[in-house]
Amino acid sequence: WMYRHGYQRANDASKEWPIMEVKGNEDPYEDPWERMRSEKKGRVEKNLENRTRNLERAGTVAKGTATRTAKARKKAREEGRKGGGAGGSGSSGGTAAAPPSGVPVDLKGDFRRGKSL
């Protein structure tokens, strides 16, 4: 038994064949699995944008939310490609060290679900 959609779904074309044929008009040096991942990422982005636009039309979220989130996601994606990380300067690669166990961490802001939009 496997899921119909989503994670570990049945009939997942990306995991079906270890070797993929190159069509006549495709670049023979392009990674077909990377292309399939980027195509899926594009479909997911489009779906998310359409979903937020529908929420705007329904009045669930404030006007301009879809455009604002789309621009923010695009900016974050471009910064990620350039190599600019979320961390500050240093050779740590943008990852912060975890606090020792048992030490309380002060979280600022409201982290409840749905409050980020």
PDB file of C-alpha atoms in Angstrom:
ATOM      1  CA  TRP A   1       0.000   0.000   0.000  1.00  0.00           C
ATOM      2  CA  MET A   2       1.224   3.507  -0.886  1.00  0.00           C
ATOM      3  CA  TYR A   3      -0.169   7.016  -0.791  1.00  0.00           C
ATOM      4  CA  ARG A   4      -1.924   8.330  -3.907  1.00  0.00           C
ATOM      5  CA  HIS A   5      -0.493  11.831  -3.576  1.00  0.00           C
ATOM      6  CA  GLY A   6       2.381  13.509  -1.766  1.00  0.00           C
ATOM      7  CA  TYR A   7       5.290  11.990   0.101  1.00  0.00           C
ATOM      8  CA  GLN A   8       6.233   8.417  -0.896  1.00  0.00           C
ATOM      9  CA  ARG A   9       3.374   8.199  -3.362  1.00  0.00           C
ATOM     10  CA  ALA A  10       2.763   5.376  -5.777  1.00  0.00           C
ATOM     11  CA  ASN A  11       3.764   5.857  -9.426  1.00  0.00           C
ATOM     12  CA  ASP A  12       6.380   8.486  -8.640  1.00  0.00           C
ATOM     13  CA  ALA A  13       8.067   9.035 -12.005  1.00  0.00           C
ATOM     14  CA  SER A  14      11.229  10.492 -10.478  1.00  0.00           C
ATOM     15  CA  LYS A  15      12.030   7.235  -8.654  1.00  0.00           C
ATOM     16  CA  GLU A  16      10.714   4.842 -11.263  1.00  0.00           C
ATOM     17  CA  TRP A  17      13.742   4.568 -13.532  1.00  0.00           C
ATOM     18  CA  PRO A  18      17.448   4.764 -12.701  1.00  0.00           C
ATOM     19  CA  ILE A  19      18.129   5.681 -16.347  1.00  0.00           C
ATOM     20  CA  MET A  20      16.102   8.180 -18.361  1.00  0.00           C
ATOM     21  CA  GLU A  21      16.216   8.586 -22.124  1.00  0.00           C
ATOM     22  CA  VAL A  22      17.093  11.935 -23.621  1.00  0.00           C
ATOM     23  CA  LYS A  23      14.519  13.226 -26.073  1.00  0.00           C
ATOM     24  CA  GLY A  24      15.637  14.753 -29.374  1.00  0.00           C
ATOM     25  CA  ASN A  25      15.272  18.402 -28.333  1.00  0.00           C
ATOM     26  CA  GLU A  26      16.665  18.109 -24.776  1.00  0.00           C
ATOM     27  CA  ASP A  27      20.138  18.903 -23.520  1.00  0.00           C
ATOM     28  CA  PRO A  28      21.986  15.589 -23.041  1.00  0.00           C
ATOM     29  CA  TYR A  29      24.081  17.014 -20.177  1.00  0.00           C
ATOM     30  CA  GLU A  30      21.132  18.279 -18.125  1.00  0.00           C
ATOM     31  CA  ASP A  31      20.199  16.298 -15.024  1.00  0.00           C
ATOM     32  CA  PRO A  32      16.644  14.982 -15.651  1.00  0.00           C
ATOM     33  CA  TRP A  33      15.933  14.454 -11.942  1.00  0.00           C
ATOM     34  CA  GLU A  34      16.957  18.020 -11.127  1.00  0.00           C
ATOM     35  CA  ARG A  35      14.712  19.253 -13.959  1.00  0.00           C
ATOM     36  CA  MET A  36      11.770  17.261 -12.565  1.00  0.00           C
ATOM     37  CA  ARG A  37      12.407  18.661  -9.064  1.00  0.00           C
ATOM     38  CA  SER A  38      12.530  22.242 -10.370  1.00  0.00           C
ATOM     39  CA  GLU A  39       9.342  21.717 -12.410  1.00  0.00           C
ATOM     40  CA  LYS A  40       7.574  20.418  -9.320  1.00  0.00           C
ATOM     41  CA  LYS A  41       8.890  23.325  -7.255  1.00  0.00           C
ATOM     42  CA  GLY A  42       7.401  25.677  -9.857  1.00  0.00           C
ATOM     43  CA  ARG A  43       4.034  23.920  -9.693  1.00  0.00           C
ATOM     44  CA  VAL A  44       4.032  24.102  -5.890  1.00  0.00           C
ATOM     45  CA  GLU A  45       4.874  27.836  -5.996  1.00  0.00           C
ATOM     46  CA  LYS A  46       2.064  28.483  -8.473  1.00  0.00           C
ATOM     47  CA  ASN A  47      -0.387  26.499  -6.342  1.00  0.00           C
ATOM     48  CA  LEU A  48       0.597  28.425  -3.204  1.00  0.00           C
ATOM     49  CA  GLU A  49       0.190  31.758  -4.983  1.00  0.00           C
ATOM     50  CA  ASN A  50      -3.231  30.785  -6.373  1.00  0.00           C
ATOM     51  CA  ARG A  51      -4.300  29.561  -2.935  1.00  0.00           C
ATOM     52  CA  THR A  52      -3.385  32.852  -1.263  1.00  0.00           C
ATOM     53  CA  ARG A  53      -5.157  34.797  -4.028  1.00  0.00           C
ATOM     54  CA  ASN A  54      -8.281  32.724  -3.415  1.00  0.00           C
ATOM     55  CA  LEU A  55      -8.022  33.452   0.318  1.00  0.00           C
ATOM     56  CA  GLU A  56      -7.777  37.167  -0.526  1.00  0.00           C
ATOM     57  CA  ARG A  57     -10.894  36.977  -2.662  1.00  0.00           C
ATOM     58  CA  ALA A  58     -12.738  35.172   0.116  1.00  0.00           C
ATOM     59  CA  GLY A  59     -11.724  37.877   2.579  1.00  0.00           C
ATOM     60  CA  THR A  60      -9.871  35.491   4.873  1.00  0.00           C
ATOM     61  CA  VAL A  61      -6.555  37.357   4.567  1.00  0.00           C
ATOM     62  CA  ALA A  62      -5.780  41.028   3.994  1.00  0.00           C
ATOM     63  CA  LYS A  63      -5.558  42.441   0.479  1.00  0.00           C
ATOM     64  CA  GLY A  64      -2.048  42.350  -0.973  1.00  0.00           C
ATOM     65  CA  THR A  65      -0.967  39.318   1.026  1.00  0.00           C
ATOM     66  CA  ALA A  66      -0.508  37.128  -2.062  1.00  0.00           C
ATOM     67  CA  THR A  67       1.691  39.655  -3.823  1.00  0.00           C
ATOM     68  CA  ARG A  68       3.692  40.381  -0.679  1.00  0.00           C
ATOM     69  CA  THR A  69       4.350  36.704   0.092  1.00  0.00           C
ATOM     70  CA  ALA A  70       5.210  35.911  -3.531  1.00  0.00           C
ATOM     71  CA  LYS A  71       7.764  38.726  -3.620  1.00  0.00           C
ATOM     72  CA  ALA A  72       9.237  37.651  -0.268  1.00  0.00           C
ATOM     73  CA  ARG A  73       9.572  34.026  -1.410  1.00  0.00           C
ATOM     74  CA  LYS A  74      11.172  35.096  -4.682  1.00  0.00           C
ATOM     75  CA  LYS A  75      13.639  37.369  -2.851  1.00  0.00           C
ATOM     76  CA  ALA A  76      14.564  34.594  -0.397  1.00  0.00           C
ATOM     77  CA  ARG A  77      15.053  32.138  -3.258  1.00  0.00           C
ATOM     78  CA  GLU A  78      17.328  34.568  -5.131  1.00  0.00           C
ATOM     79  CA  GLU A  79      19.395  35.262  -2.003  1.00  0.00           C
ATOM     80  CA  GLY A  80      19.744  31.532  -1.470  1.00  0.00           C
ATOM     81  CA  ARG A  81      21.071  31.103  -4.990  1.00  0.00           C
ATOM     82  CA  LYS A  82      23.597  33.897  -4.499  1.00  0.00           C
ATOM     83  CA  GLY A  83      24.864  32.263  -1.322  1.00  0.00           C
ATOM     84  CA  GLY A  84      23.609  34.877   1.118  1.00  0.00           C
ATOM     85  CA  GLY A  85      22.432  33.009   4.151  1.00  0.00           C
ATOM     86  CA  ALA A  86      20.204  33.910   7.056  1.00  0.00           C
ATOM     87  CA  GLY A  87      23.184  34.033   9.388  1.00  0.00           C
ATOM     88  CA  GLY A  88      25.530  36.899  10.022  1.00  0.00           C
ATOM     89  CA  SER A  89      29.180  37.129   9.105  1.00  0.00           C
ATOM     90  CA  GLY A  90      31.429  34.279   9.970  1.00  0.00           C
ATOM     91  CA  SER A  91      32.418  30.879   8.705  1.00  0.00           C
ATOM     92  CA  SER A  92      29.653  29.035  10.497  1.00  0.00           C
ATOM     93  CA  GLY A  93      27.590  28.856   7.309  1.00  0.00           C
ATOM     94  CA  GLY A  94      24.575  30.584   8.804  1.00  0.00           C
ATOM     95  CA  THR A  95      23.823  27.933  11.397  1.00  0.00           C
ATOM     96  CA  ALA A  96      23.604  28.897  15.033  1.00  0.00           C
ATOM     97  CA  ALA A  97      24.908  26.678  17.771  1.00  0.00           C
ATOM     98  CA  ALA A  98      22.244  25.022  19.882  1.00  0.00           C
ATOM     99  CA  PRO A  99      22.034  26.113  23.515  1.00  0.00           C
ATOM    100  CA  PRO A 100      23.108  23.596  26.125  1.00  0.00           C
ATOM    101  CA  SER A 101      20.360  21.267  27.245  1.00  0.00           C
ATOM    102  CA  GLY A 102      18.309  22.484  30.182  1.00  0.00           C
ATOM    103  CA  VAL A 103      18.919  26.161  29.396  1.00  0.00           C
ATOM    104  CA  PRO A 104      15.630  27.996  28.699  1.00  0.00           C
ATOM    105  CA  VAL A 105      15.409  29.800  25.386  1.00  0.00           C
ATOM    106  CA  ASP A 106      13.526  33.106  25.181  1.00  0.00           C
ATOM    107  CA  LEU A 107      11.349  33.162  22.078  1.00  0.00           C
ATOM    108  CA  LYS A 108      10.237  36.577  20.902  1.00  0.00           C
ATOM    109  CA  GLY A 109       7.051  37.004  18.927  1.00  0.00           C
ATOM    110  CA  ASP A 110       3.944  34.931  18.474  1.00  0.00           C
ATOM    111  CA  PHE A 111       4.715  31.521  17.032  1.00  0.00           C
ATOM    112  CA  ARG A 112       1.205  30.153  16.926  1.00  0.00           C
ATOM    113  CA  ARG A 113       0.097  28.638  13.658  1.00  0.00           C
ATOM    114  CA  GLY A 114      -1.379  31.129  11.200  1.00  0.00           C
ATOM    115  CA  LYS A 115       0.133  34.211  12.802  1.00  0.00           C
ATOM    116  CA  SER A 116       2.971  34.504  10.270  1.00  0.00           C
ATOM    117  CA  LEU A 117       0.783  35.864   7.456  1.00  0.00           C
TER     118      LEU A 117
END
